[in-house]
mmCIF file of C-alpha atoms and ligand atoms in Angstrom:
data_model
loop_
_atom_site.group_PDB
_atom_site.id
_atom_site.type_symbol
_atom_site.label_atom_id
_atom_site.label_comp_id
_atom_site.label_asym_id
_atom_site.label_seq_id
_atom_site.Cartn_x
_atom_site.Cartn_y
_atom_site.Cartn_z
ATOM 1 C CA UNK A 1 46.760 5.427 -48.605
ATOM 2 C CA UNK A 2 45.599 6.560 -45.073
ATOM 3 C CA UNK A 3 42.954 9.107 -45.123
ATOM 4 C CA UNK A 4 42.777 10.884 -41.719
ATOM 5 C CA UNK A 5 39.190 13.023 -41.068
ATOM 6 C CA UNK A 6 40.371 16.027 -38.345
ATOM 7 C CA UNK A 7 37.844 17.090 -36.434
ATOM 8 C CA UNK A 8 37.953 20.604 -33.771
ATOM 9 C CA UNK A 9 41.495 21.097 -32.566
ATOM 10 C CA UNK A 10 43.165 18.871 -35.689
ATOM 11 C CA UNK A 11 42.272 21.676 -38.699
ATOM 12 C CA UNK A 12 45.462 20.586 -40.027
ATOM 13 C CA UNK A 13 48.310 18.005 -39.482
ATOM 14 C CA UNK A 14 51.507 19.318 -38.770
ATOM 15 C CA UNK A 15 53.683 16.293 -38.890
ATOM 16 C CA UNK A 16 52.137 16.299 -43.075
ATOM 17 C CA UNK A 17 54.962 17.139 -45.430
ATOM 18 C CA UNK A 18 52.001 18.097 -47.772
ATOM 19 C CA UNK A 19 52.982 17.724 -51.756
ATOM 20 C CA UNK A 20 49.325 19.520 -52.926
ATOM 21 C CA UNK A 21 45.493 20.029 -52.271
ATOM 22 C CA UNK A 22 42.902 18.892 -54.454
ATOM 23 C CA UNK A 23 39.687 20.522 -55.001
ATOM 24 C CA UNK A 24 37.138 17.381 -55.695
ATOM 25 C CA UNK A 25 33.495 17.902 -56.712
ATOM 26 C CA UNK A 26 31.009 15.179 -55.951
ATOM 27 C CA UNK A 27 27.308 14.246 -56.657
ATOM 28 C CA UNK A 28 26.677 15.629 -53.461
ATOM 29 C CA UNK A 29 28.297 18.631 -53.667
ATOM 30 C CA UNK A 30 31.969 19.969 -52.456
ATOM 31 C CA UNK A 31 33.483 18.483 -49.200
ATOM 32 C CA UNK A 32 34.503 20.713 -46.086
ATOM 33 C CA UNK A 33 37.272 21.964 -48.294
ATOM 34 C CA UNK A 34 40.089 20.834 -50.519
ATOM 35 C CA UNK A 35 41.939 17.430 -49.848
ATOM 36 C CA UNK A 36 45.258 17.547 -48.636
ATOM 37 C CA UNK A 37 47.738 15.231 -50.027
ATOM 38 C CA UNK A 38 51.249 14.746 -48.714
ATOM 39 C CA UNK A 39 53.604 12.281 -46.763
ATOM 40 C CA UNK A 40 53.515 11.393 -43.135
ATOM 41 C CA UNK A 41 56.784 9.129 -42.018
ATOM 42 C CA UNK A 42 57.042 8.594 -45.999
ATOM 43 C CA UNK A 43 53.686 7.183 -46.313
ATOM 44 C CA UNK A 44 50.861 8.350 -48.638
ATOM 45 C CA UNK A 45 48.311 10.315 -46.718
ATOM 46 C CA UNK A 46 45.211 12.277 -47.564
ATOM 47 C CA UNK A 47 43.857 14.929 -45.086
ATOM 48 C CA UNK A 48 40.732 16.507 -44.930
ATOM 49 C CA UNK A 49 39.310 18.726 -42.529
ATOM 50 C CA UNK A 50 35.721 18.159 -41.403
ATOM 51 C CA UNK A 51 34.569 21.722 -39.869
ATOM 52 C CA UNK A 52 36.913 23.354 -42.942
ATOM 53 C CA UNK A 53 40.230 25.104 -43.230
ATOM 54 C CA UNK A 54 39.033 27.990 -41.046
ATOM 55 C CA UNK A 55 37.012 25.710 -39.051
ATOM 56 C CA UNK A 56 34.044 27.797 -39.990
ATOM 57 C CA UNK A 57 31.569 25.027 -40.604
ATOM 58 C CA UNK A 58 29.093 23.706 -37.962
ATOM 59 C CA UNK A 59 28.397 20.188 -36.799
ATOM 60 C CA UNK A 60 24.968 20.365 -38.134
ATOM 61 C CA UNK A 61 25.817 21.780 -41.708
ATOM 62 C CA UNK A 62 28.769 19.870 -42.433
ATOM 63 C CA UNK A 63 28.608 17.977 -45.981
ATOM 64 C CA UNK A 64 29.001 14.405 -44.626
ATOM 65 C CA UNK A 65 28.151 12.838 -48.090
ATOM 66 C CA UNK A 66 30.679 15.204 -50.373
ATOM 67 C CA UNK A 67 33.195 14.652 -47.895
ATOM 68 C CA UNK A 68 32.988 10.834 -47.477
ATOM 69 C CA UNK A 69 32.349 10.652 -51.329
ATOM 70 C CA UNK A 70 35.340 12.234 -52.053
ATOM 71 C CA UNK A 71 37.732 10.337 -49.953
ATOM 72 C CA UNK A 72 35.935 7.044 -50.724
ATOM 73 C CA UNK A 73 36.877 8.021 -54.531
ATOM 74 C CA UNK A 74 40.912 8.038 -53.579
ATOM 75 C CA UNK A 75 40.473 4.220 -52.319
ATOM 76 C CA UNK A 76 41.729 4.548 -48.902
ATOM 77 C CA UNK A 77 43.046 1.621 -47.034
ATOM 78 C CA UNK A 78 41.747 2.814 -43.596
ATOM 79 C CA UNK A 79 39.738 6.207 -42.575
ATOM 80 C CA UNK A 80 40.553 8.016 -39.230
ATOM 81 C CA UNK A 81 38.114 9.951 -37.741
ATOM 82 C CA UNK A 82 39.286 12.032 -35.045
ATOM 83 C CA UNK A 83 36.865 13.386 -33.227
ATOM 84 C CA UNK A 84 36.630 15.383 -30.028
ATOM 85 C CA UNK A 85 33.758 14.722 -27.535
ATOM 86 C CA UNK A 86 32.365 15.365 -23.898
ATOM 87 C CA UNK A 87 32.922 12.494 -21.794
ATOM 88 C CA UNK A 88 30.186 11.229 -19.645
ATOM 89 C CA UNK A 89 31.635 8.015 -18.037
ATOM 90 C CA UNK A 90 33.651 8.757 -15.062
ATOM 91 C CA UNK A 91 36.787 7.115 -16.874
ATOM 92 C CA UNK A 92 36.588 9.741 -19.833
ATOM 93 C CA UNK A 93 38.074 12.905 -17.959
ATOM 94 C CA UNK A 94 39.542 15.396 -20.429
ATOM 95 C CA UNK A 95 42.640 15.062 -22.818
ATOM 96 C CA UNK A 96 41.854 11.034 -22.687
ATOM 97 C CA UNK A 97 41.968 8.988 -25.955
ATOM 98 C CA UNK A 98 39.278 6.417 -26.631
ATOM 99 C CA UNK A 99 38.537 4.068 -29.858
ATOM 100 C CA UNK A 100 34.522 3.731 -29.506
ATOM 101 C CA UNK A 101 32.724 0.255 -30.417
ATOM 102 C CA UNK A 102 29.600 1.658 -30.912
ATOM 103 C CA UNK A 103 27.472 5.157 -31.494
ATOM 104 C CA UNK A 104 23.527 6.204 -31.004
ATOM 105 C CA UNK A 105 21.910 8.646 -33.218
ATOM 106 C CA UNK A 106 20.422 11.577 -31.997
ATOM 107 C CA UNK A 107 21.021 13.699 -34.689
ATOM 108 C CA UNK A 108 17.941 14.873 -37.258
ATOM 109 C CA UNK A 109 17.736 16.986 -40.701
ATOM 110 C CA UNK A 110 21.000 15.682 -41.867
ATOM 111 C CA UNK A 111 21.276 13.728 -45.344
ATOM 112 C CA UNK A 112 22.402 10.635 -43.717
ATOM 113 C CA UNK A 113 22.306 7.982 -46.573
ATOM 114 C CA UNK A 114 23.601 7.504 -49.960
ATOM 115 C CA UNK A 115 20.527 5.305 -50.723
ATOM 116 C CA UNK A 116 17.690 7.856 -51.037
ATOM 117 C CA UNK A 117 16.806 7.211 -54.682
ATOM 118 C CA UNK A 118 13.593 5.708 -55.856
ATOM 119 C CA UNK A 119 14.951 4.601 -58.534
ATOM 120 C CA UNK A 120 17.366 1.881 -57.557
ATOM 121 C CA UNK A 121 16.050 -0.975 -55.013
ATOM 122 C CA UNK A 122 15.918 -0.120 -51.800
ATOM 123 C CA UNK A 123 19.238 -1.185 -50.197
ATOM 124 C CA UNK A 124 19.805 -2.019 -46.361
ATOM 125 C CA UNK A 125 23.551 -2.003 -44.690
ATOM 126 C CA UNK A 126 24.430 -4.127 -41.725
ATOM 127 C CA UNK A 127 25.425 -1.851 -39.143
ATOM 128 C CA UNK A 128 25.567 -4.220 -35.785
ATOM 129 C CA UNK A 129 29.107 -3.266 -35.640
ATOM 130 C CA UNK A 130 29.305 0.274 -36.924
ATOM 131 C CA UNK A 131 33.204 0.593 -36.875
ATOM 132 C CA UNK A 132 35.894 -1.226 -39.092
ATOM 133 C CA UNK A 133 37.451 -3.907 -36.336
ATOM 134 C CA UNK A 134 40.452 -3.819 -38.417
ATOM 135 C CA UNK A 135 40.882 -0.109 -38.241
ATOM 136 C CA UNK A 136 40.051 -0.057 -34.238
ATOM 137 C CA UNK A 137 42.625 -2.486 -33.567
ATOM 138 C CA UNK A 138 45.370 -0.491 -35.749
ATOM 139 C CA UNK A 139 44.492 2.492 -33.825
ATOM 140 C CA UNK A 140 45.299 0.621 -30.333
ATOM 141 C CA UNK A 141 48.053 -1.228 -31.767
ATOM 142 C CA UNK A 142 49.361 2.080 -32.854
ATOM 143 C CA UNK A 143 48.567 3.885 -29.253
ATOM 144 C CA UNK A 144 50.483 0.974 -27.933
ATOM 145 C CA UNK A 145 54.070 1.756 -30.061
ATOM 146 C CA UNK A 146 53.264 5.270 -29.694
ATOM 147 C CA UNK A 147 52.992 4.664 -25.848
ATOM 148 C CA UNK A 148 49.739 6.751 -25.609
ATOM 149 C CA UNK A 149 47.084 5.461 -23.291
ATOM 150 C CA UNK A 150 43.528 4.855 -25.033
ATOM 151 C CA UNK A 151 40.614 3.602 -23.710
ATOM 152 C CA UNK A 152 39.609 0.234 -26.014
ATOM 153 C CA UNK A 153 35.508 0.868 -26.558
ATOM 154 C CA UNK A 154 33.204 2.861 -25.809
ATOM 155 C CA UNK A 155 29.541 4.060 -27.036
ATOM 156 C CA UNK A 156 29.546 7.526 -28.718
ATOM 157 C CA UNK A 157 26.228 9.594 -28.636
ATOM 158 C CA UNK A 158 25.929 11.839 -31.897
ATOM 159 C CA UNK A 159 24.152 15.030 -30.654
ATOM 160 C CA UNK A 160 22.816 17.399 -33.140
ATOM 161 C CA UNK A 161 24.578 20.598 -31.477
ATOM 162 C CA UNK A 162 25.861 23.180 -32.285
ATOM 163 C CA UNK A 163 24.548 23.531 -28.855
ATOM 164 C CA UNK A 164 26.175 21.621 -25.731
ATOM 165 C CA UNK A 165 23.687 18.926 -23.908
ATOM 166 C CA UNK A 166 21.989 20.270 -20.454
ATOM 167 C CA UNK A 167 22.837 18.129 -17.656
ATOM 168 C CA UNK A 168 19.271 16.108 -17.960
ATOM 169 C CA UNK A 169 20.067 14.967 -21.316
ATOM 170 C CA UNK A 170 23.286 13.731 -20.589
ATOM 171 C CA UNK A 171 21.765 11.795 -17.772
ATOM 172 C CA UNK A 172 19.487 10.430 -20.707
ATOM 173 C CA UNK A 173 22.286 9.564 -22.818
ATOM 174 C CA UNK A 174 23.736 7.597 -19.736
ATOM 175 C CA UNK A 175 20.765 5.931 -19.168
ATOM 176 C CA UNK A 176 20.735 4.744 -23.394
ATOM 177 C CA UNK A 177 24.239 3.551 -22.055
ATOM 178 C CA UNK A 178 26.441 5.803 -23.748
ATOM 179 C CA UNK A 179 30.111 6.776 -22.435
ATOM 180 C CA UNK A 180 30.925 9.828 -24.695
ATOM 181 C CA UNK A 181 29.319 12.765 -26.476
ATOM 182 C CA UNK A 182 30.259 14.253 -29.903
ATOM 183 C CA UNK A 183 28.657 16.325 -32.764
ATOM 184 C CA UNK A 184 29.892 14.779 -36.113
ATOM 185 C CA UNK A 185 30.075 10.882 -35.572
ATOM 186 C CA UNK A 186 26.870 10.207 -37.314
ATOM 187 C CA UNK A 187 25.800 10.506 -40.303
ATOM 188 C CA UNK A 188 29.443 9.986 -40.580
ATOM 189 C CA UNK A 189 29.773 6.315 -39.796
ATOM 190 C CA UNK A 190 26.860 5.382 -41.072
ATOM 191 C CA UNK A 191 28.031 6.743 -44.403
ATOM 192 C CA UNK A 192 31.405 5.389 -44.674
ATOM 193 C CA UNK A 193 29.935 1.709 -43.942
ATOM 194 C CA UNK A 194 27.503 2.650 -46.846
ATOM 195 C CA UNK A 195 30.403 3.151 -48.743
ATOM 196 C CA UNK A 196 32.016 0.276 -48.077
ATOM 197 C CA UNK A 197 35.561 2.184 -46.132
ATOM 198 C CA UNK A 198 37.481 0.932 -43.129
ATOM 199 C CA UNK A 199 36.476 3.560 -41.129
ATOM 200 C CA UNK A 200 36.654 4.101 -37.360
ATOM 201 C CA UNK A 201 37.123 6.882 -34.901
ATOM 202 C CA UNK A 202 39.847 8.260 -32.876
ATOM 203 C CA UNK A 203 37.779 9.939 -29.666
ATOM 204 C CA UNK A 204 39.574 13.093 -28.146
ATOM 205 C CA UNK A 205 37.773 14.029 -24.475
ATOM 206 C CA UNK A 206 37.500 17.566 -24.574
ATOM 207 C CA UNK A 207 35.511 18.593 -21.706
ATOM 208 C CA UNK A 208 33.349 16.561 -19.072
ATOM 209 C CA UNK A 209 29.816 16.403 -20.421
ATOM 210 C CA UNK A 210 27.593 18.633 -18.931
ATOM 211 C CA UNK A 211 26.934 18.335 -15.222
ATOM 212 C CA UNK A 212 29.634 15.424 -15.070
ATOM 213 C CA UNK A 213 32.776 16.508 -13.470
ATOM 214 C CA UNK A 214 33.389 19.654 -12.064
ATOM 215 C CA UNK A 215 30.659 21.220 -14.783
ATOM 216 C CA UNK A 216 27.946 20.900 -12.090
ATOM 217 C CA UNK A 217 27.246 24.628 -13.315
ATOM 218 C CA UNK A 218 28.177 24.607 -16.585
ATOM 219 C CA UNK A 219 31.263 23.523 -18.929
ATOM 220 C CA UNK A 220 34.340 25.672 -18.895
ATOM 221 C CA UNK A 221 34.519 26.643 -22.644
ATOM 222 C CA UNK A 222 37.542 28.887 -23.005
ATOM 223 C CA UNK A 223 39.131 25.355 -21.237
ATOM 224 C CA UNK A 224 38.759 23.074 -24.153
ATOM 225 C CA UNK A 225 40.924 24.333 -27.038
ATOM 226 C CA UNK A 226 44.034 24.071 -24.193
ATOM 227 C CA UNK A 227 42.794 20.394 -23.391
ATOM 228 C CA UNK A 228 42.622 19.636 -27.139
ATOM 229 C CA UNK A 229 45.978 21.239 -28.189
ATOM 230 C CA UNK A 230 47.233 19.067 -25.323
ATOM 231 C CA UNK A 231 46.081 15.891 -26.713
ATOM 232 C CA UNK A 232 46.206 16.386 -30.656
ATOM 233 C CA UNK A 233 49.835 15.858 -29.406
ATOM 234 C CA UNK A 234 48.946 12.068 -28.473
ATOM 235 C CA UNK A 235 46.857 12.246 -31.224
ATOM 236 C CA UNK A 236 49.614 12.877 -34.048
ATOM 237 C CA UNK A 237 51.929 10.737 -32.085
ATOM 238 C CA UNK A 238 49.317 7.859 -32.739
ATOM 239 C CA UNK A 239 48.784 8.882 -35.819
ATOM 240 C CA UNK A 240 52.591 8.688 -36.760
ATOM 241 C CA UNK A 241 52.433 4.697 -35.253
ATOM 242 C CA UNK A 242 49.749 4.185 -37.488
ATOM 243 C CA UNK A 243 50.875 4.847 -40.833
ATOM 244 C CA UNK A 244 54.036 2.645 -39.772
ATOM 245 C CA UNK A 245 51.995 -0.335 -37.751
ATOM 246 C CA UNK A 246 49.349 -0.725 -41.087
ATOM 247 C CA UNK A 247 51.330 -2.803 -43.365
ATOM 248 C CA UNK A 248 51.841 -5.306 -40.210
HETATM 249 N N1 HPA B 301 29.102 17.599 -26.002
HETATM 250 C C1 HPA B 301 28.943 17.370 -27.729
HETATM 251 N N2 HPA B 301 29.796 16.926 -28.522
HETATM 252 C C2 HPA B 301 30.972 17.627 -27.807
HETATM 253 C C3 HPA B 301 31.362 17.595 -26.523
HETATM 254 C C4 HPA B 301 29.837 18.048 -25.524
HETATM 255 O O1 HPA B 301 30.115 17.763 -24.429
HETATM 256 N N3 HPA B 301 32.693 18.464 -26.040
HETATM 257 C C5 HPA B 301 32.958 17.997 -27.122
HETATM 258 N N4 HPA B 301 32.152 17.779 -28.629
#
């Protein structure tokens, strides 16, 4: 089964034929909402809205551990995390899709590990390549099949939010090597690795980051939902192809 985590702009998957919803309790509490089970192009899918069904949970308050634990309990073959980002690199204009290959964590105060008990041996994970290469290739192949332009690779900077960044903060992230900025990539990506999930992100550029493009004096927040709505059509096309490619 394929698992999809939907972010801003993708709180439901309209192309999914829903069979049922299930509330899963975990040792870490409740996920952002019930898991939605169904079929996409005749393949079993489980979908979870990261910010909750009504988009009410801000990035710093998401129970990432419960979300990942719940999905892991279903033993998914891949986890595709759809996430909106601000574009820092000049190529990353609103509406562009990217499959990041690296991530830098600027978040704080979140539950960022499953390995925080003092009762077990200290556990470290290798995180050199934070995303699953097979899942990344699957996304790239699916985009090609769907005839959608997508950028292969980029560094995702995970910020705390919920406020957007200052222009100086974006300059700093760029000096650090970041191409895009979002608020939910961490600890989600690290927790997925701790559980051994085949996890990759499909990032959707919602806006030029602060101070970039035409956003020298501010980010036009009202334009973001229209950009996301259009881009989600492309995302859905790609997800339909992911389903048909993943047995290849
Ligand atoms: N910054 C942080 N997170 C985001 C942005 C941004 O500009 N756009 C969408 N998510």
